XYZ file of C-alpha atoms in Angstrom:
327
model
C 0.171 0.025 -0.004
C 1.230 3.697 -0.762
C 0.234 6.720 0.543
C -0.204 10.229 -1.052
C 2.925 12.303 -0.301
C 3.643 16.012 0.602
C 6.840 18.004 0.140
C 8.618 20.464 2.286
C 11.707 22.731 1.660
C 13.805 23.468 4.449
C 16.010 26.458 5.456
C 18.964 24.297 4.086
C 17.162 24.212 0.695
C 16.329 20.556 0.730
C 13.072 19.057 -0.268
C 11.657 16.427 1.726
C 8.866 13.995 0.507
C 6.721 12.717 3.292
C 3.543 10.921 4.080
C 1.389 12.923 6.258
C -2.008 11.379 7.964
C -3.767 13.471 10.370
C -5.018 12.264 13.640
C -8.622 11.333 14.074
C -9.253 10.000 17.781
C -5.530 10.464 19.299
C -3.700 13.444 20.167
C -0.444 11.762 19.489
C 1.589 11.952 16.229
C 4.077 9.047 15.408
C 7.114 9.903 13.492
C 8.719 6.893 11.617
C 12.346 7.470 10.339
C 13.633 4.596 8.021
C 17.250 3.598 7.156
C 19.317 2.200 4.384
C 18.661 1.054 1.667
C 15.152 2.194 1.764
C 12.611 4.900 2.230
C 9.086 5.687 3.876
C 7.739 2.585 2.155
C 9.618 0.593 4.967
C 6.652 1.488 7.306
C 4.005 0.139 4.866
C 2.760 -2.362 7.602
C 2.787 0.066 10.477
C 1.295 3.228 9.007
C -2.175 1.587 8.267
C -2.240 -0.169 11.674
C -1.740 3.180 13.464
C -3.918 4.930 11.009
C -6.884 2.827 12.250
C -6.135 3.496 15.710
C -6.522 7.311 15.038
C -2.981 8.572 15.461
C -1.366 11.114 13.416
C 1.484 9.964 11.172
C 4.516 11.503 9.343
C 6.856 9.391 7.673
C 9.685 11.197 5.608
C 11.935 10.103 2.909
C 15.167 11.047 4.534
C 17.886 13.033 2.742
C 19.448 11.009 -0.090
C 16.404 8.696 -0.526
C 13.094 8.356 -2.474
C 11.377 11.536 -3.399
C 13.573 13.769 -1.397
C 16.693 15.850 -2.207
C 19.656 13.647 -3.127
C 22.784 15.831 -2.420
C 26.109 14.168 -3.248
C 28.174 16.397 -0.939
C 28.878 14.252 2.154
C 29.357 17.351 4.072
C 25.356 18.042 4.295
C 24.800 14.781 5.861
C 25.183 16.090 9.421
C 23.077 14.783 12.369
C 22.525 18.234 13.437
C 21.581 19.463 9.851
C 19.310 16.412 9.081
C 17.422 16.557 12.627
C 16.836 20.294 12.056
C 15.276 19.484 8.558
C 12.932 16.789 10.112
C 12.242 19.329 12.976
C 11.231 22.067 10.635
C 9.159 19.694 8.470
C 7.183 18.740 11.864
C 6.821 22.264 12.807
C 5.431 23.259 9.428
C 2.508 20.651 9.980
C 1.888 22.229 13.542
C 3.466 19.333 15.170
C 5.799 20.646 17.955
C 5.082 18.309 20.913
C 3.425 14.881 21.778
C 5.511 12.892 19.260
C 5.972 9.166 19.565
C 9.252 8.737 17.564
C 9.942 5.342 15.908
C 13.116 4.586 14.134
C 15.035 1.871 12.372
C 18.637 1.534 11.041
C 20.026 4.876 10.213
C 16.630 6.335 11.261
C 17.838 5.599 14.850
C 20.738 8.109 14.352
C 18.309 10.909 13.179
C 15.786 10.156 16.167
C 18.597 10.050 18.629
C 19.802 13.631 17.526
C 16.225 14.874 17.347
C 15.996 13.600 21.042
C 19.115 15.439 21.788
C 18.439 18.875 20.057
C 14.560 18.908 20.572
C 13.839 16.794 23.759
C 10.575 18.589 24.429
C 9.016 17.405 21.164
C 8.950 13.897 22.304
C 6.816 11.896 24.639
C 8.089 8.400 23.943
C 10.904 6.849 21.699
C 11.498 3.489 19.912
C 14.380 2.266 18.505
C 14.183 -0.876 16.039
C 17.396 -3.299 15.903
C 19.625 -0.335 15.835
C 19.590 1.555 19.345
C 20.167 5.072 20.518
C 23.497 6.755 19.563
C 24.733 9.070 22.402
C 26.632 12.163 21.234
C 30.395 11.415 20.379
C 29.786 7.939 19.854
C 29.419 7.559 16.159
C 30.887 5.157 13.795
C 33.975 6.646 12.920
C 36.693 4.711 10.854
C 38.584 4.439 13.992
C 35.502 3.091 16.020
C 34.749 0.656 13.394
C 38.032 -0.637 13.043
C 38.203 -1.163 16.819
C 34.738 -2.753 16.965
C 35.609 -5.072 14.161
C 38.852 -6.307 15.963
C 37.058 -6.816 19.083
C 34.097 -8.830 17.516
C 36.289 -10.918 15.419
C 38.352 -11.815 18.693
C 35.350 -12.590 20.579
C 33.206 -14.205 17.973
C 35.236 -15.075 15.073
C 33.788 -12.835 12.354
C 33.709 -9.061 11.302
C 30.702 -6.958 10.712
C 31.730 -3.603 9.106
C 33.390 -4.776 5.882
C 30.417 -3.349 3.802
C 30.567 -0.107 5.855
C 34.125 0.384 4.808
C 33.478 -0.435 1.451
C 30.971 2.521 0.862
C 33.743 4.884 1.634
C 35.811 3.342 -1.106
C 36.622 4.959 -4.446
C 34.135 3.811 -7.089
C 31.681 2.114 -4.737
C 28.594 4.202 -5.866
C 29.291 3.056 -9.318
C 29.449 -0.687 -8.586
C 26.371 -0.473 -6.379
C 24.490 1.253 -9.363
C 25.299 -1.411 -11.692
C 24.048 -4.269 -9.128
C 20.993 -3.054 -7.768
C 19.353 -6.685 -7.296
C 22.535 -7.731 -5.723
C 22.580 -4.860 -3.114
C 18.989 -4.942 -2.208
C 18.728 -9.037 -1.925
C 21.904 -9.157 0.212
C 20.708 -6.434 2.578
C 17.265 -8.108 2.976
C 18.649 -11.443 3.586
C 18.314 -13.178 6.863
C 21.153 -15.742 5.980
C 23.636 -15.118 8.653
C 26.296 -17.006 6.830
C 25.923 -14.842 3.757
C 26.049 -11.853 5.869
C 29.178 -12.664 7.528
C 31.018 -13.623 4.388
C 29.706 -10.787 2.063
C 28.760 -8.052 4.303
C 30.747 -8.198 7.542
C 34.087 -9.620 6.151
C 36.304 -6.895 4.525
C 36.327 -7.336 0.911
C 33.151 -9.330 0.926
C 30.598 -6.863 -0.491
C 32.739 -5.826 -3.299
C 33.194 -9.681 -4.176
C 29.466 -10.057 -4.021
C 28.740 -7.079 -6.345
C 31.574 -8.000 -8.757
C 30.302 -11.397 -9.220
C 26.638 -10.108 -9.397
C 25.422 -12.597 -6.783
C 21.651 -12.436 -5.804
C 20.379 -13.951 -2.494
C 17.179 -15.779 -2.376
C 13.879 -13.769 -1.717
C 12.771 -13.831 1.843
C 9.056 -15.003 2.293
C 8.001 -11.912 4.119
C 9.014 -9.739 0.775
C 6.689 -10.005 -2.171
C 7.840 -9.697 -5.725
C 5.984 -6.509 -5.915
C 7.676 -4.986 -2.931
C 11.039 -6.140 -4.027
C 10.504 -4.365 -7.525
C 9.385 -1.229 -5.728
C 12.787 -1.076 -3.886
C 14.739 -1.897 -7.151
C 12.997 0.842 -8.812
C 13.828 3.177 -5.728
C 17.691 2.827 -6.294
C 17.594 2.389 -10.147
C 20.291 4.643 -11.705
C 17.654 6.646 -13.456
C 16.300 7.673 -10.095
C 19.774 8.597 -8.460
C 21.318 5.359 -7.482
C 23.062 4.674 -4.154
C 25.550 7.731 -4.420
C 23.758 10.017 -2.254
C 22.248 7.463 0.276
C 25.838 6.028 1.046
C 26.875 9.290 2.200
C 25.240 8.586 5.572
C 27.968 6.015 6.011
C 30.713 8.221 4.652
C 29.751 10.944 7.060
C 30.115 8.784 10.073
C 33.522 7.239 9.000
C 34.808 10.730 8.246
C 33.554 11.963 11.688
C 31.824 14.972 10.377
C 29.749 15.368 13.314
C 32.426 15.786 15.963
C 32.156 19.436 16.471
C 28.224 19.804 16.449
C 28.187 16.974 19.155
C 30.540 18.618 21.490
C 28.085 21.537 21.803
C 24.973 19.302 22.856
C 24.458 19.750 26.409
C 25.553 17.035 28.787
C 21.941 16.649 30.229
C 20.549 16.153 26.853
C 22.640 13.010 26.281
C 20.256 11.112 28.603
C 16.760 10.320 27.045
C 14.193 11.264 29.806
C 11.284 9.687 27.827
C 9.968 6.373 28.251
C 12.202 4.495 25.579
C 11.661 1.211 23.708
C 14.411 -1.098 22.037
C 13.181 -3.781 19.815
C 16.155 -6.016 19.509
C 16.739 -8.908 17.078
C 18.820 -12.025 16.419
C 20.519 -10.275 13.418
C 24.199 -11.135 13.921
C 25.405 -7.396 13.317
C 23.152 -5.750 15.780
C 23.455 -8.615 18.321
C 27.103 -8.070 18.305
C 26.643 -4.305 19.252
C 24.807 -5.205 22.337
C 22.583 -2.253 22.040
C 20.715 -2.966 25.314
C 23.653 -2.436 27.471
C 24.963 0.313 25.397
C 21.627 2.331 26.051
C 20.982 1.507 29.709
C 23.372 4.478 30.912
C 21.465 6.814 28.678
C 17.850 5.545 28.853
C 16.777 5.152 32.372
C 13.226 4.474 31.459
C 14.361 1.673 28.932
C 12.033 -1.277 28.097
C 13.471 -4.006 25.867
C 11.684 -6.585 23.725
C 13.576 -9.135 21.700
C 12.138 -10.930 18.710
C 13.636 -13.730 16.644
C 14.146 -11.835 13.426
C 16.545 -10.472 11.069
C 17.401 -6.758 10.784
C 14.082 -5.683 8.958
C 12.027 -6.632 12.014
C 9.180 -4.287 11.137
C 8.684 -6.215 7.672
C 9.449 -9.799 8.968
C 7.585 -9.657 12.166
C 5.130 -6.981 11.467
C 2.314 -8.059 13.557
C 4.367 -8.524 16.705
C 6.118 -5.093 15.958
C 2.678 -3.521 15.584
C 1.408 -5.030 18.777
C 4.631 -3.967 20.821
C 4.659 -0.374 19.519
C 0.739 -0.272 20.190
C 0.949 -1.295 23.929
C 4.000 0.923 24.388
C 2.413 4.169 22.919
C -0.831 3.466 24.775
C 0.626 3.055 28.182
């Protein structure tokens, strides 16, 4: 199911495409923030569920994705700038408080910064598979190298090979030539494939160079896969803009901005939910223990699922989010 979209131009001169559904019987707005490689279409099972319950909904295509602006300059992909964009979008719709923020993957980074810069806007927060990222703890090249070394020593595999690949010369061109390979591997729940071709250094380049395609997951229809293939087709901009989210972290472009965030805003005062999974990458990060010092009102739910938990386990995720927001 797709929904009509609106557009908004920010003060930084970027245009955002977004789904906006006005509330009917509830006062709460739910803000859905997607990750890579996707768009607001990721929330296709959550939007109708909460629409029926009367909630207001805003689900943007984030910078570099879908119908939103796709700048190629890595320098504009700052947490402060993109959080400011989303804040302005919400404010333009008259939404300045009472928001339930729900995020997945890179959306969790933006929800983290929104909560740091505009804490008064949110009443509850939910992070799916990827947890809250406190200021000063981004995935810089130094941090990624250290994490890979630690995970390999403890568990015998690496997790950030694909992450580093995105920062290599010619990465965007190779991705754009192999859209089906990219999408199939990113949505695969085969941990063996993931460890060999995503986690291991050099693995993702090998996967793409050989044009490999993973088996379709049963929770993705052919029509849904086709939607995402078109989303990242070269004629629609490809992956060049979207991988700047990775480059920005590796190049540590947020360091100066994050030093200016007040210490008291590092801690999430709102009731906070983490839906964690058995995905090998996020499991190795142990987001629950990472978040405990920063989320005193943390609730954790674990589902046997891959990374795309809101798609693979849509009914359970909807029920968990529904119980959480109704408390």
